[in-house]
PDB file of C-alpha atoms and ligand atoms in Angstrom:
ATOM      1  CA  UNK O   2      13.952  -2.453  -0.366  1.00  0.00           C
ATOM      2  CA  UNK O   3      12.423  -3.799   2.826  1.00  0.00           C
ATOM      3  CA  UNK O   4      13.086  -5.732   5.646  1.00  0.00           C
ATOM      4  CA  UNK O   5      11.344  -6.433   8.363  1.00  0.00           C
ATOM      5  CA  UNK O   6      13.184  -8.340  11.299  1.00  0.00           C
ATOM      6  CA  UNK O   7      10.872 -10.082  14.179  1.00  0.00           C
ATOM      7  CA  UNK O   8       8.452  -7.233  14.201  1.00  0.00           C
ATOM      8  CA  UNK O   9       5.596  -8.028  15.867  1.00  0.00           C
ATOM      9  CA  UNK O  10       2.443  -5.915  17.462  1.00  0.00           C
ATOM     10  CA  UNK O  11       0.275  -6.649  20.195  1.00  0.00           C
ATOM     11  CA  UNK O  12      -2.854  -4.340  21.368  1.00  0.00           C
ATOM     12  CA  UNK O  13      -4.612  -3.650  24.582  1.00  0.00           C
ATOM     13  CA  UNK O  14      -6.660  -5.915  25.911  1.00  0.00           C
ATOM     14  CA  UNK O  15     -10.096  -4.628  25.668  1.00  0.00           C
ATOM     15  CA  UNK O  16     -11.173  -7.158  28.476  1.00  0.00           C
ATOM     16  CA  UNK O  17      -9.682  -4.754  31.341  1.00  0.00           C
ATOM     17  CA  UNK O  18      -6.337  -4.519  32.895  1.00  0.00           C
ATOM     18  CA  UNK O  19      -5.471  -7.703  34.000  1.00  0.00           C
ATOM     19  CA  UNK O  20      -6.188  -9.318  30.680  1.00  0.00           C
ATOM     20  CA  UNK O  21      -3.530 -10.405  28.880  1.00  0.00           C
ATOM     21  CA  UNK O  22      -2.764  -8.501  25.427  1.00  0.00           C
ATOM     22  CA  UNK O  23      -3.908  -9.436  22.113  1.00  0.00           C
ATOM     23  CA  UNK O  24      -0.894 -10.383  19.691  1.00  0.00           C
ATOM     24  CA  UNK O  25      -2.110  -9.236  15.990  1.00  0.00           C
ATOM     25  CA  UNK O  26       1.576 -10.096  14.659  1.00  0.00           C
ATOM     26  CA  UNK O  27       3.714 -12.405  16.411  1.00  0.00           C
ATOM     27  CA  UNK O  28       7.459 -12.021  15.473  1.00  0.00           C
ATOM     28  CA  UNK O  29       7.656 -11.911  11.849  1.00  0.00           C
ATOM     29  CA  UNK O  30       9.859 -11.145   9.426  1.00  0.00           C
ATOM     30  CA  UNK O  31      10.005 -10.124   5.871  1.00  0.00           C
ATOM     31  CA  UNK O  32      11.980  -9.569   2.978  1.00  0.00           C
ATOM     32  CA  UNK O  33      10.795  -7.643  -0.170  1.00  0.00           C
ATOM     33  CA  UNK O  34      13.268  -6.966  -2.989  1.00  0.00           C
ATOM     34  CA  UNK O  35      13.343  -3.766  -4.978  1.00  0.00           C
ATOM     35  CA  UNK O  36      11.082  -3.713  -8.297  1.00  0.00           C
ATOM     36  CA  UNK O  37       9.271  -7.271  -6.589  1.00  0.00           C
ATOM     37  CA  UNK O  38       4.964  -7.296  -6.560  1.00  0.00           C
ATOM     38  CA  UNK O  39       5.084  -9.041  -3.000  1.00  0.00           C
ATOM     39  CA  UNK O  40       1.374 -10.588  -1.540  1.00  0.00           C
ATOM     40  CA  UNK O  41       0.086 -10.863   1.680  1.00  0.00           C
ATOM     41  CA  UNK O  42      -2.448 -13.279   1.799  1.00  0.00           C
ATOM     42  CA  UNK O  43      -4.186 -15.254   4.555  1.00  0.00           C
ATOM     43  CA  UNK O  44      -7.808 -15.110   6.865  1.00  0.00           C
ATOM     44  CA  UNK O  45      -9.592 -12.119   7.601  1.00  0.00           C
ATOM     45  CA  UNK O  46      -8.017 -11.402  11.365  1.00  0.00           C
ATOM     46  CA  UNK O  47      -4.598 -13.184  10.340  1.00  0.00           C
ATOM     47  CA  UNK O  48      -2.790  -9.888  10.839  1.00  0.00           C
ATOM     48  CA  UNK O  49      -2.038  -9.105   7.434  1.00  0.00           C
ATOM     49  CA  UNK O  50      -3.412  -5.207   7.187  1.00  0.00           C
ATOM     50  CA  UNK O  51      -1.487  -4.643  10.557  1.00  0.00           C
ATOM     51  CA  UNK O  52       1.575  -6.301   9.034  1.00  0.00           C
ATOM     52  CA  UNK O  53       1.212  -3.897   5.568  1.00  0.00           C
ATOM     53  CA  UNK O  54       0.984  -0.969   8.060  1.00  0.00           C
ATOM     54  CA  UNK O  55       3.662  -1.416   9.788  1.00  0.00           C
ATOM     55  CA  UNK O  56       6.005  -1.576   6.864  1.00  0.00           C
ATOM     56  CA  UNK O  57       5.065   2.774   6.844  1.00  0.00           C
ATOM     57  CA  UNK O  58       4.680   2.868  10.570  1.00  0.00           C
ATOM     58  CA  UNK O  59       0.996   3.772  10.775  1.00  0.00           C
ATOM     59  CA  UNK O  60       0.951   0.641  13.301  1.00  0.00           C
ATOM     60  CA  UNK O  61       4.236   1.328  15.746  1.00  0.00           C
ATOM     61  CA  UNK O  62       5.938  -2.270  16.274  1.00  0.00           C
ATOM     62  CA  UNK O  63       6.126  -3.688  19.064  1.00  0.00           C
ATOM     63  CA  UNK O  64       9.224  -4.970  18.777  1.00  0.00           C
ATOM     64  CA  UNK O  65      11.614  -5.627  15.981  1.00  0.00           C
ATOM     65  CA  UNK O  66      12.857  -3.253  12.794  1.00  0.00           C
ATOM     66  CA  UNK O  67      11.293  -1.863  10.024  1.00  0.00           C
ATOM     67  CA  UNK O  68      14.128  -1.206   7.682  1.00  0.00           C
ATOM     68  CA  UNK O  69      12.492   0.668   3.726  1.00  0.00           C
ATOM     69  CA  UNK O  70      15.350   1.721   1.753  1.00  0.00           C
ATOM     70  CA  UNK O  71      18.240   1.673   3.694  1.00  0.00           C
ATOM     71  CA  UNK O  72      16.457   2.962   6.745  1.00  0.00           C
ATOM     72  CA  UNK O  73      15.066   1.917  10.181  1.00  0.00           C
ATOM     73  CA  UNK O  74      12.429   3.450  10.319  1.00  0.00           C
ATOM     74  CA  UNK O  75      11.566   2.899  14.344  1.00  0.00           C
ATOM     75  CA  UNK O  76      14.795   5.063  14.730  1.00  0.00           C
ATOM     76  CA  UNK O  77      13.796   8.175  12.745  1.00  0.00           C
ATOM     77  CA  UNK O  78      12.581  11.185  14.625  1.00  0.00           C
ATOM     78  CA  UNK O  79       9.159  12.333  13.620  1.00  0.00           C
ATOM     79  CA  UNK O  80       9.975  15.082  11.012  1.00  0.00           C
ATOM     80  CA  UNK O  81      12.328  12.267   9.697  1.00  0.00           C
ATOM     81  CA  UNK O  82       9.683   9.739   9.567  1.00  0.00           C
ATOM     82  CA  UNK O  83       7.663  12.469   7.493  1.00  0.00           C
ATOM     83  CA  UNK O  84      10.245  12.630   5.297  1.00  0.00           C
ATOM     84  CA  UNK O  85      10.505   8.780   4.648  1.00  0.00           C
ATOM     85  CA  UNK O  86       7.211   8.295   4.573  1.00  0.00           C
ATOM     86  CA  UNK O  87       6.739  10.181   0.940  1.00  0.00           C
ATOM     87  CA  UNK O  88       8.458   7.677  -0.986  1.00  0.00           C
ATOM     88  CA  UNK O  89       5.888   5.346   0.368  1.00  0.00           C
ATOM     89  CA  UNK O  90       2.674   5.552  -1.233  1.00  0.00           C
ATOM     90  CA  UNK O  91      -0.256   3.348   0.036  1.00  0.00           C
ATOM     91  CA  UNK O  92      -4.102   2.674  -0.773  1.00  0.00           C
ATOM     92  CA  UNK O  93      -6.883   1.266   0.878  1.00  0.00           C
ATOM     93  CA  UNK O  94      -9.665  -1.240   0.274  1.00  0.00           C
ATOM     94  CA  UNK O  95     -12.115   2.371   0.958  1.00  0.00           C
ATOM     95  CA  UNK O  96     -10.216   4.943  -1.109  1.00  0.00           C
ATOM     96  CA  UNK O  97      -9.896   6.913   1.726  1.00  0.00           C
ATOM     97  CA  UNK O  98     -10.818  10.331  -0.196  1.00  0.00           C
ATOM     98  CA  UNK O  99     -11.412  13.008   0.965  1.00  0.00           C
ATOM     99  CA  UNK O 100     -15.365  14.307  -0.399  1.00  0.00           C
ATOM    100  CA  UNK O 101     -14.986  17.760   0.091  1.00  0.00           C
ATOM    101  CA  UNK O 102     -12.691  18.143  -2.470  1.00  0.00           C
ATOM    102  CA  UNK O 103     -12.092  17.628  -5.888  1.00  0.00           C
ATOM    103  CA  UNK O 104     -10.305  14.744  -7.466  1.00  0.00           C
ATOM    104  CA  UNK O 105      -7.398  17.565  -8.139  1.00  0.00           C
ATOM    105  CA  UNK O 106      -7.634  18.617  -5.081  1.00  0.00           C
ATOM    106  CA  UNK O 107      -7.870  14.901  -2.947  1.00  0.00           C
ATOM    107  CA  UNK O 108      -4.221  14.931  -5.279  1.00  0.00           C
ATOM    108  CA  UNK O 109      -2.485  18.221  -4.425  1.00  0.00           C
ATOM    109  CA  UNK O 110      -3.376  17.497  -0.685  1.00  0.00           C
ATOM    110  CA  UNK O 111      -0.492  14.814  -0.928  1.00  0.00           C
ATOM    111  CA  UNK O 112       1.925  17.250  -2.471  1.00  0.00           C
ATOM    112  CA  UNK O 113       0.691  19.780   0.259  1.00  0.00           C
ATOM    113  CA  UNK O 114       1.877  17.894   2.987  1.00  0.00           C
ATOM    114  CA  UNK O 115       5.089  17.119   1.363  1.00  0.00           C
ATOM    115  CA  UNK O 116       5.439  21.177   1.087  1.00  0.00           C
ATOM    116  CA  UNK O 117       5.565  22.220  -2.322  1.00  0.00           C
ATOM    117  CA  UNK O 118       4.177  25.065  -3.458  1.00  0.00           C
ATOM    118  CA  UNK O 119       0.987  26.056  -5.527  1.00  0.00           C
ATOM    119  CA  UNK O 120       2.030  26.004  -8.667  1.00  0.00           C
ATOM    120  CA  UNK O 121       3.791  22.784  -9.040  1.00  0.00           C
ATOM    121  CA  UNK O 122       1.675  21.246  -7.192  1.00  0.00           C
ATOM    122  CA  UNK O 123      -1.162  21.946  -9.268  1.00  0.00           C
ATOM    123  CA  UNK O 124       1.130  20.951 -12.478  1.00  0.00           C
ATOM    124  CA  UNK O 125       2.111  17.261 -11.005  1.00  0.00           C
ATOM    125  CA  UNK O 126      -1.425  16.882  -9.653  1.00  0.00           C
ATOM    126  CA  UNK O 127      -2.558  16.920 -13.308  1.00  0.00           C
ATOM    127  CA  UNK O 128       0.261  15.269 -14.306  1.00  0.00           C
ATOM    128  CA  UNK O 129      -1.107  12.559 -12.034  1.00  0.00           C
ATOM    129  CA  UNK O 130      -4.253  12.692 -12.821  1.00  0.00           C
ATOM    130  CA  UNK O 131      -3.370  12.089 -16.701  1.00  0.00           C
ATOM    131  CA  UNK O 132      -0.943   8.936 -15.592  1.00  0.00           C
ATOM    132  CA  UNK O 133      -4.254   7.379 -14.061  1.00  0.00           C
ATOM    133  CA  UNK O 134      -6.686   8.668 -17.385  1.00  0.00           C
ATOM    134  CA  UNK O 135      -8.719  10.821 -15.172  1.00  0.00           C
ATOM    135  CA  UNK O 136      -7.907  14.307 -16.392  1.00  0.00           C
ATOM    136  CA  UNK O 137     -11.165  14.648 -17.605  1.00  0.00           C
ATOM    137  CA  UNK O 138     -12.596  14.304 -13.835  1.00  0.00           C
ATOM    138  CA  UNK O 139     -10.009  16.117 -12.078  1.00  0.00           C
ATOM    139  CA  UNK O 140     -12.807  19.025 -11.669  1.00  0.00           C
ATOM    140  CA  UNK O 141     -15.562  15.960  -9.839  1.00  0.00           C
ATOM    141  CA  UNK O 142     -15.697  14.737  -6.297  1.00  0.00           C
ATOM    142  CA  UNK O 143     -15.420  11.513  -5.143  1.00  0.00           C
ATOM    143  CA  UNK O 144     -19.087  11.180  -5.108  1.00  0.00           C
ATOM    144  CA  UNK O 145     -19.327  11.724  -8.519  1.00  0.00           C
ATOM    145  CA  UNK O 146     -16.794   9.269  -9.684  1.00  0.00           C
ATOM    146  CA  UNK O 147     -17.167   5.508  -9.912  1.00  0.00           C
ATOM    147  CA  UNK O 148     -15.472   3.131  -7.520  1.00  0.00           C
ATOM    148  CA  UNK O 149     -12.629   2.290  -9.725  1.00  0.00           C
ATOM    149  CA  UNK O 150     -12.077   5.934 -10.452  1.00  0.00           C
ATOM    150  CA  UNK O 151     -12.036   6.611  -6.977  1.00  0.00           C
ATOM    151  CA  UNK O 152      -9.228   3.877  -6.604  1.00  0.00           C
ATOM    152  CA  UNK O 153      -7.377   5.361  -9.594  1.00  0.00           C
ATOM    153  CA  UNK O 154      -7.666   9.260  -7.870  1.00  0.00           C
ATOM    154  CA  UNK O 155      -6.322   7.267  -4.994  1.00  0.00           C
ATOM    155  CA  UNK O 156      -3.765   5.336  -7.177  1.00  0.00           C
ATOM    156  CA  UNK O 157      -2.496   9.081  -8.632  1.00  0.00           C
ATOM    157  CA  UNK O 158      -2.502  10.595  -4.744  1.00  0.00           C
ATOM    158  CA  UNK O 159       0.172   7.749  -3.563  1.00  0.00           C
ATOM    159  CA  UNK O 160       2.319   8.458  -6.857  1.00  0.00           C
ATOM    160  CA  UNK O 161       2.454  11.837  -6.386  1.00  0.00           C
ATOM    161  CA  UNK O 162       5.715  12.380  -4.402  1.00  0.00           C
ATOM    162  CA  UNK O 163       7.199   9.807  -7.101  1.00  0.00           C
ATOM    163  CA  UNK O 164       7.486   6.646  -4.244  1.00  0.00           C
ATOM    164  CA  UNK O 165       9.686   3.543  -4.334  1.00  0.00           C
ATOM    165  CA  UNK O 166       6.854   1.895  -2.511  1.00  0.00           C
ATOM    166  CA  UNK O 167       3.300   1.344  -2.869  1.00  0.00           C
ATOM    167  CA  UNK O 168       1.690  -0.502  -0.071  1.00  0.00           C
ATOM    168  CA  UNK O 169      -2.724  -1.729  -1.126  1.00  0.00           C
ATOM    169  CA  UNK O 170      -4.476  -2.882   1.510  1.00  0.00           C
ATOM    170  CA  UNK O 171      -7.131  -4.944  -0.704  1.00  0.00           C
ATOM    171  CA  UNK O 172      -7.243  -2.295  -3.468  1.00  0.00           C
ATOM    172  CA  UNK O 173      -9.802  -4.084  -5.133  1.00  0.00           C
ATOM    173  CA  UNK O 174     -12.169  -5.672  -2.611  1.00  0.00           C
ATOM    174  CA  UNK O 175     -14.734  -3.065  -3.476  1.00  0.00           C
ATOM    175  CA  UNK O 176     -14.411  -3.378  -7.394  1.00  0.00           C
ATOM    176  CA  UNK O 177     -16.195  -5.488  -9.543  1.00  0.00           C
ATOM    177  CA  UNK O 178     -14.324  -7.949 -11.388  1.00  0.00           C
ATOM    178  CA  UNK O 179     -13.482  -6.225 -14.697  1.00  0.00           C
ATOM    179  CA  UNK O 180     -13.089  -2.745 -12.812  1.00  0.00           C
ATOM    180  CA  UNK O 181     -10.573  -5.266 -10.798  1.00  0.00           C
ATOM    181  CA  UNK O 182      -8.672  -6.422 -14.220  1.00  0.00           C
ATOM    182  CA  UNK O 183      -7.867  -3.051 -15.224  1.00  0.00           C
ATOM    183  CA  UNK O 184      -6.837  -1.751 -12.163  1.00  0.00           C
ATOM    184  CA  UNK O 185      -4.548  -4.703 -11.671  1.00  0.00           C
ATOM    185  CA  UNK O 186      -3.083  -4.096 -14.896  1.00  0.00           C
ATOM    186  CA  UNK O 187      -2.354  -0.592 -14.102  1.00  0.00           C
ATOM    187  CA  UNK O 188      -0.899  -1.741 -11.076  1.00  0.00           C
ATOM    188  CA  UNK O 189       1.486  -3.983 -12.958  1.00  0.00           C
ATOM    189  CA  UNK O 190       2.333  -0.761 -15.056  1.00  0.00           C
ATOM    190  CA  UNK O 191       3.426   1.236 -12.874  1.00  0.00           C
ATOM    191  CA  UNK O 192       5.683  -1.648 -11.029  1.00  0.00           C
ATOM    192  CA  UNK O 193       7.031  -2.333 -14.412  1.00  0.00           C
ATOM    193  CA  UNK O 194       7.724   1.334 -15.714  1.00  0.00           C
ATOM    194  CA  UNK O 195       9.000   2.830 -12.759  1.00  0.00           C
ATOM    195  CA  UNK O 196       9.870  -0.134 -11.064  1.00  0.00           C
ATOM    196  CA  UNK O 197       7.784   0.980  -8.065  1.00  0.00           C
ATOM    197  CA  UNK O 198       8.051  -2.128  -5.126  1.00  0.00           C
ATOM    198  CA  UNK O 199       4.814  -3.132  -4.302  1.00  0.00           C
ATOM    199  CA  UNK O 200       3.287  -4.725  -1.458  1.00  0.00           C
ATOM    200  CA  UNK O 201      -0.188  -5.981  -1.572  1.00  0.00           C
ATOM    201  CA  UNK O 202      -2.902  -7.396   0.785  1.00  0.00           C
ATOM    202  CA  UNK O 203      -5.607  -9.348  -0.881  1.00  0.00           C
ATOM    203  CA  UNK O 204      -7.705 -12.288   0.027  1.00  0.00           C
ATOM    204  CA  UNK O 205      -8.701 -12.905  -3.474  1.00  0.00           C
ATOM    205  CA  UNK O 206      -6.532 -15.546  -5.505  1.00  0.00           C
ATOM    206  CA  UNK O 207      -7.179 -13.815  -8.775  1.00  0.00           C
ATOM    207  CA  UNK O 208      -5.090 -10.869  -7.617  1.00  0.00           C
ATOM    208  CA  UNK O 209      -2.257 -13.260  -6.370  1.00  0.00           C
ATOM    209  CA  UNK O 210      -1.748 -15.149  -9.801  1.00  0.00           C
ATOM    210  CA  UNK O 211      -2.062 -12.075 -12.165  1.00  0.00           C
ATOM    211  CA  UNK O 212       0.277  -9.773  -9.939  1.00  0.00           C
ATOM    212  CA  UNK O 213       2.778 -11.099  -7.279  1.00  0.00           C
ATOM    213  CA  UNK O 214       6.309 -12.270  -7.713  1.00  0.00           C
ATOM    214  CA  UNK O 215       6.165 -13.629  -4.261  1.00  0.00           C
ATOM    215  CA  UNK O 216       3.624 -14.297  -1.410  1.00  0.00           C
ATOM    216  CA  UNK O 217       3.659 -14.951   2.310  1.00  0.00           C
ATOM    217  CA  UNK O 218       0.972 -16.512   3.735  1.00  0.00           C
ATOM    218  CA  UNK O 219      -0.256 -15.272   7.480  1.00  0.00           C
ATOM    219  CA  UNK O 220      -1.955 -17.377  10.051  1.00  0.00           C
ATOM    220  CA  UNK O 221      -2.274 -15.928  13.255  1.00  0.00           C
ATOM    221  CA  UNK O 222      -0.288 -13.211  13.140  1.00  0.00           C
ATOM    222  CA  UNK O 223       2.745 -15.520  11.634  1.00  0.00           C
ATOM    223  CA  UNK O 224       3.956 -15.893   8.179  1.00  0.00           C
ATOM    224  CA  UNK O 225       3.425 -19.739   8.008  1.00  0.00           C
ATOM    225  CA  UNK O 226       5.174 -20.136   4.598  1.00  0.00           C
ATOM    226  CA  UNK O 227       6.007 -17.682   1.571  1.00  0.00           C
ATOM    227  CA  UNK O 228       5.254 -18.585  -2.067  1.00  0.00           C
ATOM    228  CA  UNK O 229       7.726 -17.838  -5.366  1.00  0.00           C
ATOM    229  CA  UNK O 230       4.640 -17.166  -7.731  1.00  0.00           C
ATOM    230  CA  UNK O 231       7.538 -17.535 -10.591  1.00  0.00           C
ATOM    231  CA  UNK O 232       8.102 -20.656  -9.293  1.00  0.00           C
ATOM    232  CA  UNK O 233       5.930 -22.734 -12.427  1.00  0.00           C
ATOM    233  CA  UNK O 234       6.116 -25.601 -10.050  1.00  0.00           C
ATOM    234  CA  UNK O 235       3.496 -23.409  -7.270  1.00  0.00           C
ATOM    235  CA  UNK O 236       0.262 -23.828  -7.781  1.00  0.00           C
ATOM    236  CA  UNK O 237      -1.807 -21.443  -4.887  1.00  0.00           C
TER     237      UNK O 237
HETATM  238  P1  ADP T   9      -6.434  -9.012   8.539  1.00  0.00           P
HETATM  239  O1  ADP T   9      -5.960  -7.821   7.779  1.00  0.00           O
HETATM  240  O2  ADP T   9      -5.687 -10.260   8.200  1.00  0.00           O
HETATM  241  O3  ADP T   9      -7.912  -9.212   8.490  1.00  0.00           O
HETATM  242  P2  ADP T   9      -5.770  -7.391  10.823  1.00  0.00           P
HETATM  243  O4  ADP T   9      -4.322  -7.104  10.712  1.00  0.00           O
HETATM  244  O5  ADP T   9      -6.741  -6.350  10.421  1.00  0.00           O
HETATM  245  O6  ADP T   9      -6.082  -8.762  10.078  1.00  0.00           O
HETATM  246  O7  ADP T   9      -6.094  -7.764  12.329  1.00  0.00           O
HETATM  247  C1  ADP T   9      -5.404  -8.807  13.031  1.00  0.00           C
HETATM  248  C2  ADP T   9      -6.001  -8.924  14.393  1.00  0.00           C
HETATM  249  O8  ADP T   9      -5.690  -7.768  15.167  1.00  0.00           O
HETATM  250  C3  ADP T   9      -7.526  -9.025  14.373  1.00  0.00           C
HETATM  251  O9  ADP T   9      -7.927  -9.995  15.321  1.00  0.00           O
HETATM  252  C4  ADP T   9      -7.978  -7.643  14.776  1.00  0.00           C
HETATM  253  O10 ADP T   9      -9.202  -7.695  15.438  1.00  0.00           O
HETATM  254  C5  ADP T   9      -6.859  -7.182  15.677  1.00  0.00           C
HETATM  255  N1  ADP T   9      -6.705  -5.728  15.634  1.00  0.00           N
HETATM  256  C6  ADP T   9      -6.408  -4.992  14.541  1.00  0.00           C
HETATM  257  N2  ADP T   9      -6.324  -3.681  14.843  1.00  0.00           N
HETATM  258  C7  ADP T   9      -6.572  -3.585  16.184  1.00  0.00           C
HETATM  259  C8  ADP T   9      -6.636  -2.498  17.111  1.00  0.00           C
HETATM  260  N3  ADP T   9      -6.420  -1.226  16.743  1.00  0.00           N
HETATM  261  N4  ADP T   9      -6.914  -2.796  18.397  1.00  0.00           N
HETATM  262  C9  ADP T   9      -7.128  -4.074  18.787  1.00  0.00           C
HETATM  263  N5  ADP T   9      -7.083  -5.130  17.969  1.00  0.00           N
HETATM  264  C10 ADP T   9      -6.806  -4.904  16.682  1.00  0.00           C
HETATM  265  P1  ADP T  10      10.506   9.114 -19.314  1.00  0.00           P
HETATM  266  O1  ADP T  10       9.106   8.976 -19.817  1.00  0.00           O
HETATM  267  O2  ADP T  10      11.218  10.331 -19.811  1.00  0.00           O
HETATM  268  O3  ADP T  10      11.319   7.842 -19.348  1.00  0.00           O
HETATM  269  P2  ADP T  10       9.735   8.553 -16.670  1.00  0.00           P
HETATM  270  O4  ADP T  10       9.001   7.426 -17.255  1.00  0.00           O
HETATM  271  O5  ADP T  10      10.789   8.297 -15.632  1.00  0.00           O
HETATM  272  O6  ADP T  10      10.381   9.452 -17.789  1.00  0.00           O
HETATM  273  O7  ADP T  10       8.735   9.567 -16.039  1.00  0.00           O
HETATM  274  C1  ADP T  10       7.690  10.124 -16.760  1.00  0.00           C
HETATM  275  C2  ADP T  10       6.729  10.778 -15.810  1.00  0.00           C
HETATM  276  O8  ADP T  10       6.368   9.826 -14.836  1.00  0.00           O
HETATM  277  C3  ADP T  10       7.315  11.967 -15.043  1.00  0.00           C
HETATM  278  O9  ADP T  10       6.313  12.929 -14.922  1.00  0.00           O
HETATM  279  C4  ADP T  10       7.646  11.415 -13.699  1.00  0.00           C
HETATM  280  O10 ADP T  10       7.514  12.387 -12.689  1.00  0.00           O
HETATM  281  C5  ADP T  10       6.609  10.343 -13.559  1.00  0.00           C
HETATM  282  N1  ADP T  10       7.096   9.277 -12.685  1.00  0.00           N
HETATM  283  C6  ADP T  10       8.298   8.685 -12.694  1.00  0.00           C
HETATM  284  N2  ADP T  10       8.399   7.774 -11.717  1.00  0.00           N
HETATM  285  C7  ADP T  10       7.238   7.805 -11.077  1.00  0.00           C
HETATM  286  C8  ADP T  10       6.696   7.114  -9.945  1.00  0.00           C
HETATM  287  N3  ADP T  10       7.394   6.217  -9.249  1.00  0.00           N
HETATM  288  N4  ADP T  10       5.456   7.389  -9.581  1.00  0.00           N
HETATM  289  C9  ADP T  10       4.753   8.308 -10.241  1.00  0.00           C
HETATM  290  N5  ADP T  10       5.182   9.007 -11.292  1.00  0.00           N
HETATM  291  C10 ADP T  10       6.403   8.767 -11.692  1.00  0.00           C
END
């Protein structure tokens, strides 16, 4: 479902011209299996949210391929990338809502985007909303709602346009602990119901043992080693 082949990404210097760049991934590669829960683990600064976001191209690689479902992305022309890019679905450690509008609203704005119209937009949005148990709130903004509603608004945005992939950059970082069990178990749902691929950055071990099939490990910007989790013999 994806494969990455040497990608890697390097930035700037910010110490002036002459500097030499900053490597955030060195070349890497990756392999994640349709219907898997893969984890990227490792250090704060390892590279591992710049390695999630190049898997939908919000970082451009350096070098290397970024193939998703039978397609390289780095080839696609931009209103091809668009179209790609809705059967990827992704969340952040933040929410990333938006606060002027509602929690139906924050939904529909990803089914906006993909251009459909009004009407079913407003039907899948609930739709959504009721797959996540927030119909009730679909009426509140995001200040009104707690943080693991927020996530779960989020959570219903990225399903919207019915992905194959869900990329979470540390979905739970900002959750308490039993706010974190339940949204891990709804994230295990909706891998095992509609066998959505998921790809997950955490730093917290809990997350790793309760969700992933697999895990690479960065260091660096490199994948030093990758983990079968179903592997009884692995303990992380
Ligand atoms: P992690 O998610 O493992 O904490 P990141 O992928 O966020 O690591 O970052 C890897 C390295 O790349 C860090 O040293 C970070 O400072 C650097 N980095 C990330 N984004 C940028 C950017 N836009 N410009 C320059 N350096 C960046
Ligand atoms: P059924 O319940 O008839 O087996 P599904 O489980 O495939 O049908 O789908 C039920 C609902 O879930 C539909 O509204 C469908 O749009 C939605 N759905 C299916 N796949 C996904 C997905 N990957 N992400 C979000 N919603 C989905």
């Amino acid at each position: 479902m994806i494969h990455l082949q040497n990608v890697s990404k390097t930035y700037p210097s910010n110490q002036g011209k002459s500097a030499p760049e900053f490597i955030a991934v060195q070349p890497s590669s990756l392999q994640v299996e349709q219907g898997q829960v893969y984890g990227i683990v490792g250090f704060s600064g390892a590279g591992k949210s710049t390695l999630l976001r190049l898997i939908n191209l919000l970082e451009v690689p350096t070098t290397g391929s970024v193939h998703v479902d039978g397609q390289d992305l780095t080839m696609l022309s931009q209103e091809e990338l668009r179209i790609a890019r809705r059967s990827i679905g992704m969340i952040f450690q933040n929410f990333n809502l938006l606060s002027n509008k509602t929690a139906l609203q924050n939904v529909e704005f990803a089914l906006d985007v993909a251009g459909i119209d009004a009407a079913s937009r407003k039907k899948r949005a609930l739709e959504c909303l009721d797959i996540v148990g927030l119909s009730d709130k679909a009426g509140h903004y995001p200040a009104q709602l707690s943080g693991g509603q927020k996530q779960r608004v989020a959570i219903a945005r990225a399903l919207a346009n019915n992905p194959k992939v869900l990329l979470c950059d540390e979905p739970t970082s900002a959750l308490d602990p039993h706010t974190t069990l339940s949204l891990l178990k709804f994230l295990k749902e909706i891998n095992r119901k509609w066998k959505v691929t998921i790809v997950i950055v955490t730093h917290e071990i809990n997350v790793v043992k309760y969700l992933c099939d697999e895990v690479a490990v960065m260091e660096n910007g490199h994948i030093i080693e990758t983990l079968d989790m179903r592997d009884p013999h692995v303990q992380p």
